[in-house]
PDB file of C-alpha atoms in Angstrom:
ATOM      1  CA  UNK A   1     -10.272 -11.804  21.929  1.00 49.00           C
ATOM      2  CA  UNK A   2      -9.402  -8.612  23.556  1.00 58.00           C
ATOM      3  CA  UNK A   3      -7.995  -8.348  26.205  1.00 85.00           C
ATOM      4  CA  UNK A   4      -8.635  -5.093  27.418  1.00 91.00           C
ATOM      5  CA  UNK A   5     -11.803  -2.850  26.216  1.00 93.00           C
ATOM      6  CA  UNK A   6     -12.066   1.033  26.294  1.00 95.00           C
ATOM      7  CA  UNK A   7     -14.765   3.307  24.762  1.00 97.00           C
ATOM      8  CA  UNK A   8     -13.531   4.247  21.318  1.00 95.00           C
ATOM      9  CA  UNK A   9     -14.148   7.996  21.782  1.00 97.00           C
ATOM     10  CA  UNK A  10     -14.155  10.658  24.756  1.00 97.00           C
ATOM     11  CA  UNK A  11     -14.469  14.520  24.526  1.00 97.00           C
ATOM     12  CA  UNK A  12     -13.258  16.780  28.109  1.00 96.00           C
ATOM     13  CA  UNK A  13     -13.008  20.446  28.601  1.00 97.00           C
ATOM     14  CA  UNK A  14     -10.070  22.091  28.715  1.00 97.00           C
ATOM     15  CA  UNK A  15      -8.895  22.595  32.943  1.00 96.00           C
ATOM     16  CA  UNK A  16     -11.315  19.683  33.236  1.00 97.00           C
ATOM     17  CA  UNK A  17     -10.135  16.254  34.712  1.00 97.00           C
ATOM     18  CA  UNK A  18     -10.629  13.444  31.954  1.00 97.00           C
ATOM     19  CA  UNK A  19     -11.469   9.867  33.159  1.00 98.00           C
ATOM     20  CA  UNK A  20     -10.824   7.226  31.113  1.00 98.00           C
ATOM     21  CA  UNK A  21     -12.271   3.844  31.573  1.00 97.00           C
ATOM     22  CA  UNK A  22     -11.177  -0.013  30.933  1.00 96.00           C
ATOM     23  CA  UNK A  23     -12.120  -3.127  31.369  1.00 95.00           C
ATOM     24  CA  UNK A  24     -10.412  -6.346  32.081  1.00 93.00           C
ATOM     25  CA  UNK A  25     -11.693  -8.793  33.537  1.00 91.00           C
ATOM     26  CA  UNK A  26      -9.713 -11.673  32.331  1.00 89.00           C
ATOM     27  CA  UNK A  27      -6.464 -10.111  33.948  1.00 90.00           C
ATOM     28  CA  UNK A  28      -4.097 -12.468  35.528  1.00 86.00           C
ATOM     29  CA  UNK A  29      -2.723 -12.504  39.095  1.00 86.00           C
ATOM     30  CA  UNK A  30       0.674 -11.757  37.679  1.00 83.00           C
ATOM     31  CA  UNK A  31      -0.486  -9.003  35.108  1.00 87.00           C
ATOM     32  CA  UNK A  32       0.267  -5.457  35.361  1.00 89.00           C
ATOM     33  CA  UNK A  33      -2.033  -2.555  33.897  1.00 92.00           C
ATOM     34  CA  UNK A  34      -0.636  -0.315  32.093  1.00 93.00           C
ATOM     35  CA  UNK A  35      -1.766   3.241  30.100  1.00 95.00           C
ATOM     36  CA  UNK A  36       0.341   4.651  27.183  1.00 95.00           C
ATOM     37  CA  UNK A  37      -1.009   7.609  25.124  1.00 96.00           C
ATOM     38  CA  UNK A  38      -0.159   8.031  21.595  1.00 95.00           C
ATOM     39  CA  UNK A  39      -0.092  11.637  20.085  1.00 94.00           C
ATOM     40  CA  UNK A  40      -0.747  12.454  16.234  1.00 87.00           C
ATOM     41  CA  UNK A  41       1.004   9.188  14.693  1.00 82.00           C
ATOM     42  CA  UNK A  42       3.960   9.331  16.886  1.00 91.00           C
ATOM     43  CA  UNK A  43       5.761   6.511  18.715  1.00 93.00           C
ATOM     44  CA  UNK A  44       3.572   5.389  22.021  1.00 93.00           C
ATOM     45  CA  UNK A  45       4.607   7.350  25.314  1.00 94.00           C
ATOM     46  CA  UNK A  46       3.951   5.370  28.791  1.00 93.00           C
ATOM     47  CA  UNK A  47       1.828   7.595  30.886  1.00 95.00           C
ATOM     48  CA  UNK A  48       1.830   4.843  34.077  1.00 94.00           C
ATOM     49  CA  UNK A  49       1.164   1.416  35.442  1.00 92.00           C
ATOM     50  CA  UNK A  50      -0.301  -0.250  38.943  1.00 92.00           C
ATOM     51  CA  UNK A  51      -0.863  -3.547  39.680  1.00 91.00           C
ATOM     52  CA  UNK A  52      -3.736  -3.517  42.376  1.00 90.00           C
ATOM     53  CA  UNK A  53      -2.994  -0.296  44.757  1.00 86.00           C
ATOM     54  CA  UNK A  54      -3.747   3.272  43.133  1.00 93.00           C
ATOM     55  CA  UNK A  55      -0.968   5.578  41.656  1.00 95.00           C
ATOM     56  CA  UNK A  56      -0.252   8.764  41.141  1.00 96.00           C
ATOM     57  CA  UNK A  57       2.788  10.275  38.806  1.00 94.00           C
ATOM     58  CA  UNK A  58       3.335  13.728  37.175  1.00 94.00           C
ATOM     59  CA  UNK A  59       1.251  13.027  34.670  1.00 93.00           C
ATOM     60  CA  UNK A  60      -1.821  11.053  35.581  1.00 97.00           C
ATOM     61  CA  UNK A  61      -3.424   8.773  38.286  1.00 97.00           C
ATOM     62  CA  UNK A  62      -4.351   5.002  38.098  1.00 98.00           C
ATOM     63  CA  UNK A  63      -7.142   3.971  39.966  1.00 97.00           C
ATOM     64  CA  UNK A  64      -7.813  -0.170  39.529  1.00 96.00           C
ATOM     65  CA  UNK A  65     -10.924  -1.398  41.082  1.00 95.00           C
ATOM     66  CA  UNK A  66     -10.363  -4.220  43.980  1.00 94.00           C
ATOM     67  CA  UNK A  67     -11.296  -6.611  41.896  1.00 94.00           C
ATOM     68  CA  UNK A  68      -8.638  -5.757  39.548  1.00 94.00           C
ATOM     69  CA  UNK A  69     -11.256  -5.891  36.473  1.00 94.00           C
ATOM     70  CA  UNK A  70     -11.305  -2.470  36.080  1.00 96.00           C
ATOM     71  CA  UNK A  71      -9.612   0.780  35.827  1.00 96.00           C
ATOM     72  CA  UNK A  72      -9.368   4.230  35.493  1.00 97.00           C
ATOM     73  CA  UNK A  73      -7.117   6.684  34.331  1.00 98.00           C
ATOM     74  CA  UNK A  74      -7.287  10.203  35.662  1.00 98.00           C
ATOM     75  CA  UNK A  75      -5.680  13.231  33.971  1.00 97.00           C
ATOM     76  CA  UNK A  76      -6.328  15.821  36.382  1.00 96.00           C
ATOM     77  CA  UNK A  77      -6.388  19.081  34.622  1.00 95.00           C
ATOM     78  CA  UNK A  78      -6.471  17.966  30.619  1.00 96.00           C
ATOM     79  CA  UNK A  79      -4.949  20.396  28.071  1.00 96.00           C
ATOM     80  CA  UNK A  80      -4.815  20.698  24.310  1.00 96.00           C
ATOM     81  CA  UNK A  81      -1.777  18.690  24.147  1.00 95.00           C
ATOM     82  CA  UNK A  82      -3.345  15.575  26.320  1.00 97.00           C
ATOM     83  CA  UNK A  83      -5.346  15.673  22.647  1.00 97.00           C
ATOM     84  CA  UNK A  84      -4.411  11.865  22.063  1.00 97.00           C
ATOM     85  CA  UNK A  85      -5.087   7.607  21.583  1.00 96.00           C
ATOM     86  CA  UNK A  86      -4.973   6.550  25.077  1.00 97.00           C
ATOM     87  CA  UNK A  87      -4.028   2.509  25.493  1.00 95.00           C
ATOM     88  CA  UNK A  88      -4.937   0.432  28.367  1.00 95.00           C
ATOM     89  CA  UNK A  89      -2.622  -2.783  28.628  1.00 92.00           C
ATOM     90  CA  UNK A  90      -1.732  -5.501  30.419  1.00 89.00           C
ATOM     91  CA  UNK A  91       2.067  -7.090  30.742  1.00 82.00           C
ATOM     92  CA  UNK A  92       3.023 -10.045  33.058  1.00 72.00           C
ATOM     93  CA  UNK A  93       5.987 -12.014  33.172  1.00 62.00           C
ATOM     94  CA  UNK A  94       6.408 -12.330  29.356  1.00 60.00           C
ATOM     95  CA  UNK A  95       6.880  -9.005  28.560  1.00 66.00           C
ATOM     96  CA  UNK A  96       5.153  -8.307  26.122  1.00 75.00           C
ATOM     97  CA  UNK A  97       2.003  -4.954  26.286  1.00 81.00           C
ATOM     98  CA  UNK A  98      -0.788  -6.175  23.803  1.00 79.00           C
ATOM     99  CA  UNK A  99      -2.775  -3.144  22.312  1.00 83.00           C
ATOM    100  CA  UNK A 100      -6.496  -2.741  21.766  1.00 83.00           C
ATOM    101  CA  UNK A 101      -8.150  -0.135  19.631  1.00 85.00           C
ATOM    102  CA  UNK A 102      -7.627   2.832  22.278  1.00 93.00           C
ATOM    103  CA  UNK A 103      -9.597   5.384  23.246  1.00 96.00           C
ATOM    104  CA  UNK A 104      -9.351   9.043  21.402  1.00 96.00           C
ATOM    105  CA  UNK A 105      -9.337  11.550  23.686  1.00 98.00           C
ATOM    106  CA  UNK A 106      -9.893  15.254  22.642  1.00 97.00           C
ATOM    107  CA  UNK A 107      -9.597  17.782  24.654  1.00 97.00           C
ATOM    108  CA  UNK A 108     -11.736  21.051  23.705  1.00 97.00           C
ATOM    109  CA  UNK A 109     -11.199  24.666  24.319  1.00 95.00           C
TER     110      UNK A 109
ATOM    111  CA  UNK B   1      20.496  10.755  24.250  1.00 69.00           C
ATOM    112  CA  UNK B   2      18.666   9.725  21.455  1.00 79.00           C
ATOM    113  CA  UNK B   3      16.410   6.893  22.834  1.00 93.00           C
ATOM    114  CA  UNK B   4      15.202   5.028  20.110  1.00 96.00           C
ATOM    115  CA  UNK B   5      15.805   5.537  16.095  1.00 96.00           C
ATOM    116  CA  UNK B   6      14.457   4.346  13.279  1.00 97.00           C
ATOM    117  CA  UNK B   7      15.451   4.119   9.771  1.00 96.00           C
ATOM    118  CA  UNK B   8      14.040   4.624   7.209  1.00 97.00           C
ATOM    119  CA  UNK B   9      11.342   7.320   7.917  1.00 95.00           C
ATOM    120  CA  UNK B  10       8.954   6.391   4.588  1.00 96.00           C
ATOM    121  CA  UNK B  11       9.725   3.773   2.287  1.00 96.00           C
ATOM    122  CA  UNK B  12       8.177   2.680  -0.768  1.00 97.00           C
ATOM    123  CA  UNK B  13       7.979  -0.391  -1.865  1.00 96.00           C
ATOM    124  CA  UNK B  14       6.696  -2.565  -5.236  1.00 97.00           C
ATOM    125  CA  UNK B  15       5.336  -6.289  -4.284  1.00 97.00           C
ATOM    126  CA  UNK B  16       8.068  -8.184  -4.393  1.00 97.00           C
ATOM    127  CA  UNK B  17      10.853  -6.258  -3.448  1.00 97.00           C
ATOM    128  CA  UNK B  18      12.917  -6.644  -0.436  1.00 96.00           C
ATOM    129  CA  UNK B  19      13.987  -4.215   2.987  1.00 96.00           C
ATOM    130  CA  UNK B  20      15.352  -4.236   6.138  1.00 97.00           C
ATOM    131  CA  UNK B  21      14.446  -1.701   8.703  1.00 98.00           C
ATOM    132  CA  UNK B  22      16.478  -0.483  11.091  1.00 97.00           C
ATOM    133  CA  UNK B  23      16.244   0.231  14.477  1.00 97.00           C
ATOM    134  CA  UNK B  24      18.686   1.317  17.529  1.00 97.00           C
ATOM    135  CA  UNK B  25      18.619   2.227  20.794  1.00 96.00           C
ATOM    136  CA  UNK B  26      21.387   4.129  22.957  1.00 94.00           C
ATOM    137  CA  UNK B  27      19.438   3.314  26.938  1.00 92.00           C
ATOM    138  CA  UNK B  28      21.837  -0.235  27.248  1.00 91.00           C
ATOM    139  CA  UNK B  29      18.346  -1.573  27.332  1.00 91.00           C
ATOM    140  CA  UNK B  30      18.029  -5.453  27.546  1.00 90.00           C
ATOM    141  CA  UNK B  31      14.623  -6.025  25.403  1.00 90.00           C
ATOM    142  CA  UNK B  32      13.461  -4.559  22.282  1.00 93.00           C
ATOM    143  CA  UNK B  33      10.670  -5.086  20.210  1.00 94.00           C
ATOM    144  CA  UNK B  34       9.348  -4.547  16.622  1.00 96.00           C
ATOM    145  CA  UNK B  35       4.910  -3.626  15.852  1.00 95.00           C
ATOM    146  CA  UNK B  36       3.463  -2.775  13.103  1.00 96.00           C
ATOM    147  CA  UNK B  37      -0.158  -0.122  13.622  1.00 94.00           C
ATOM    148  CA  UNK B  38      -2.290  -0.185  10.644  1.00 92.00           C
ATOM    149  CA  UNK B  39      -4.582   2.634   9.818  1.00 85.00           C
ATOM    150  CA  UNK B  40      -7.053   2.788  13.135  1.00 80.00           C
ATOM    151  CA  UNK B  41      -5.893   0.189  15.311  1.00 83.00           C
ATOM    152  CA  UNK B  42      -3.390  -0.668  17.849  1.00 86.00           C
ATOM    153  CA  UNK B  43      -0.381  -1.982  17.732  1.00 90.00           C
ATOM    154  CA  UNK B  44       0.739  -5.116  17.379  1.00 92.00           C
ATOM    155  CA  UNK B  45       3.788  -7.111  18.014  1.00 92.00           C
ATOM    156  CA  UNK B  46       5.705  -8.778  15.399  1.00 95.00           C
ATOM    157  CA  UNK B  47       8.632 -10.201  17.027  1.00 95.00           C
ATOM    158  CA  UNK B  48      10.538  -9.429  20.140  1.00 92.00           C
ATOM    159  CA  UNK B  49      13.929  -9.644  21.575  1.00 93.00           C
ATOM    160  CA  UNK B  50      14.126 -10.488  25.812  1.00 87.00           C
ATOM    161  CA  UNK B  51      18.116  -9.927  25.070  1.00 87.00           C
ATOM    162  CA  UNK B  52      21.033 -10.032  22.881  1.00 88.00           C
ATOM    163  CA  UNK B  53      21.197 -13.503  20.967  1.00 88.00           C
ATOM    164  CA  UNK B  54      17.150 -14.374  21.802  1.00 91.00           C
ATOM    165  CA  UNK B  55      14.443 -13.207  19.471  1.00 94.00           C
ATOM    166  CA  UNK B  56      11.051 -14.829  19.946  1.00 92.00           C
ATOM    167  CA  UNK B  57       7.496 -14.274  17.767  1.00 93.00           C
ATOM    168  CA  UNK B  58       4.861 -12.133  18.294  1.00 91.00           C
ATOM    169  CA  UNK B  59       0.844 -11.873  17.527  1.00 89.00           C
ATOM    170  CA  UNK B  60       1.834 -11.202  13.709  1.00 94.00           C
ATOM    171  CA  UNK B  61       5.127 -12.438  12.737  1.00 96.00           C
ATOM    172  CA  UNK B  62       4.531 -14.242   9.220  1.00 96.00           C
ATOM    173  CA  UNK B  63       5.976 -12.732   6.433  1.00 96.00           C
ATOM    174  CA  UNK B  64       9.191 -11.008   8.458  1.00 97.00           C
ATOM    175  CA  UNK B  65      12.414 -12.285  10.245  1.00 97.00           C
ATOM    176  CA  UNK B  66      14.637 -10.228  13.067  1.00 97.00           C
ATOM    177  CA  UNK B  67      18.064 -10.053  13.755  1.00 96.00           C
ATOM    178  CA  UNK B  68      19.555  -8.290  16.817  1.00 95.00           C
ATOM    179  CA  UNK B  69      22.231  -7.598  15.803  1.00 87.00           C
ATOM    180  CA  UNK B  70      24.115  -6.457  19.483  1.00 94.00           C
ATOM    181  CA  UNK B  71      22.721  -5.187  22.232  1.00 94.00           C
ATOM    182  CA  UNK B  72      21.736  -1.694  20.714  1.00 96.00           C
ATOM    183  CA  UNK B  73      20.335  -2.879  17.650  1.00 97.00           C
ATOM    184  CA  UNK B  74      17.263  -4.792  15.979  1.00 97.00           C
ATOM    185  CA  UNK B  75      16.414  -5.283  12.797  1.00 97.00           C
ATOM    186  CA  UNK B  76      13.400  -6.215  10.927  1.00 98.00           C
ATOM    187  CA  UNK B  77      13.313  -7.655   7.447  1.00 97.00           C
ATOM    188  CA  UNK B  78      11.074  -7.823   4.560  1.00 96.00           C
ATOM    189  CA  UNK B  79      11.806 -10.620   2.325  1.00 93.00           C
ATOM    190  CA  UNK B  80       9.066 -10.617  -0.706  1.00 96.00           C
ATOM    191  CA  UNK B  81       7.125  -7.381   0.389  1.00 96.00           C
ATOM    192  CA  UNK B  82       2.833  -7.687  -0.257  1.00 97.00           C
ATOM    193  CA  UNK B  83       0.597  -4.978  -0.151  1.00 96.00           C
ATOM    194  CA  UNK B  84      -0.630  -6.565   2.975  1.00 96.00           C
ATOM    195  CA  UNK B  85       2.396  -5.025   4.746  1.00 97.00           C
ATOM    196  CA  UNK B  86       1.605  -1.455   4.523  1.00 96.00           C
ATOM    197  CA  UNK B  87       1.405  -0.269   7.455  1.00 97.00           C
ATOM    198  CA  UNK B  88       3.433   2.126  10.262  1.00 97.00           C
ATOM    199  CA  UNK B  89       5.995   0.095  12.342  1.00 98.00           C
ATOM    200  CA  UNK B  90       7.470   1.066  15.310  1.00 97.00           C
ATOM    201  CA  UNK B  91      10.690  -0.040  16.752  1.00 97.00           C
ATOM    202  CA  UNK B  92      10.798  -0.268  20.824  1.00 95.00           C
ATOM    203  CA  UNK B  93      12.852  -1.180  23.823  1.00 93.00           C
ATOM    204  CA  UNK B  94      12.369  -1.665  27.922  1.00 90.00           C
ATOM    205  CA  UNK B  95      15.212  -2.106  30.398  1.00 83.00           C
ATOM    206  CA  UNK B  96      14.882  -3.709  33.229  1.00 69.00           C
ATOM    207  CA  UNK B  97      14.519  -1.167  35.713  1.00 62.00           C
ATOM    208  CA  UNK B  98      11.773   0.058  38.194  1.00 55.00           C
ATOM    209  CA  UNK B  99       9.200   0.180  35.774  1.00 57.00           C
ATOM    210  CA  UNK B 100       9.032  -3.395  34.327  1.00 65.00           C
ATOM    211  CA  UNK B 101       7.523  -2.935  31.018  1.00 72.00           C
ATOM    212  CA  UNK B 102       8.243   0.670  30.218  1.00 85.00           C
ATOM    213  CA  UNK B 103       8.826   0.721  26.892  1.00 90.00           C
ATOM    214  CA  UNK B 104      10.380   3.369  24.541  1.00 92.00           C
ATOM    215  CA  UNK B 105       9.079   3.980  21.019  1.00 95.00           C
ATOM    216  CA  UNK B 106      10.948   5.222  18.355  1.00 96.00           C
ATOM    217  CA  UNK B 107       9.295   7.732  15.783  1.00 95.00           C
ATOM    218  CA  UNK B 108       8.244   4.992  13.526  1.00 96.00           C
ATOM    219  CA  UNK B 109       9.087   3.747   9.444  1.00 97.00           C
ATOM    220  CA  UNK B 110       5.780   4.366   7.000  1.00 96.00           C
ATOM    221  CA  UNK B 111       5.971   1.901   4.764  1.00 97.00           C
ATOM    222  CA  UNK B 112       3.793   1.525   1.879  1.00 97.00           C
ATOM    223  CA  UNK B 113       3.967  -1.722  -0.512  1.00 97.00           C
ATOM    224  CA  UNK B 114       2.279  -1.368  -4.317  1.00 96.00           C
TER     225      UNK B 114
END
């Protein structure tokens, strides 16, 4: 089963913020979320992580619902280039990310 | 720096035959770890490596074995290559620094089995 779900597909203007959803509500205590992006058929890039307060980098903000079921990734002004898979995944102690399906993200002009 | 590379880029291979990927990373990193992504879906971990000397299985492991070979290098092998093993496999490693599970991704080995 997965462990994390996402919509499969998400469109967002260009200059426009892009919010993308996931659920997981089996999450551990000890679990970390974390959101990589993968552009074209390139390696995976990490974009951020959080384990229950918000965060904010230079490229995106993690918002993760109290309950820690949920969360949110925020890229605040999408361009062309944020055109990519986006993965939501959880790590704990074993180190190891486990990857769903993703959600597409394209950005239009 | 060159992070993480991979050799080879594509490979071809007939059912069968035999390869060993390559993979090396220059960031002293402790961990590294090997996925395969078939066409559509996520990735998913073959085997992994917490350090030098330690390699330990991961969601999909049958049909491969690792060796890391020092601390910059893992490799992944192909004894009797089957169709089912065509796929896109990416080589990674994480250090053990602020970020916990940060991990790098090389460019990734195409490999198609006939």
């Amino acid at each position: 089963d997965a462990k994390t779900t996402q919509p499969p597909s998400m469109d967002c203007a260009e200059g426009r913020a892009a919010n993308l959803p996931c659920n997981h509500s089996t999450i551990s205590g000890n679990e970390y979320v974390y959101w990589y992006r993968q552009i074209h058929s390139q390696g995976p890039q990490y974009i951020i992580h959080g384990l229950k307060n918000n965060e904010t980098n230079e490229m995106a903000s993690l918002i993760i619902t109290e309950d820690r079921k949920s969360s949110t990734l925020i890229l605040p002004h999408a361009t062309l280039r944020d055109t990519a898979v986006y993965y939501c995944t959880l790590s704990g102690s074993a180190r190891q990310l486990t990857f769903g399906s993703g959600t597409q993200l394209t950005v239009l002009p | 720096n060159a992070g993480v590379t991979q050799t080879p880029k594509f490979q071809v291979l007939k059912t069968g035959q035999s390869m060993t990927l390559q993979c090396a990373q220059d960031m002293n990193h402790n961990s590294m770890y090997w996925y395969r992504q078939d066409p559509g879906m996520g990735l998913r971990l073959i085997y992994y490596s917490a350090s030098e000397g330690t390699t330990d299985k991961g969601e999909v492991p049958n049909g491969y074995n690792v060796s890391r070979l020092n601390k910059r290098e893992f490799s992944l092998r192909l004894e009797s290559a089957a169709p089912s093993q065509t796929s896109v496999y990416f080589c990674a490693s994480s250090g053990q620094g602020e970020v916990i599970n940060e991990q790098f991704f090389g460019p990734g080995t195409r490999l198609t089995v006939l």
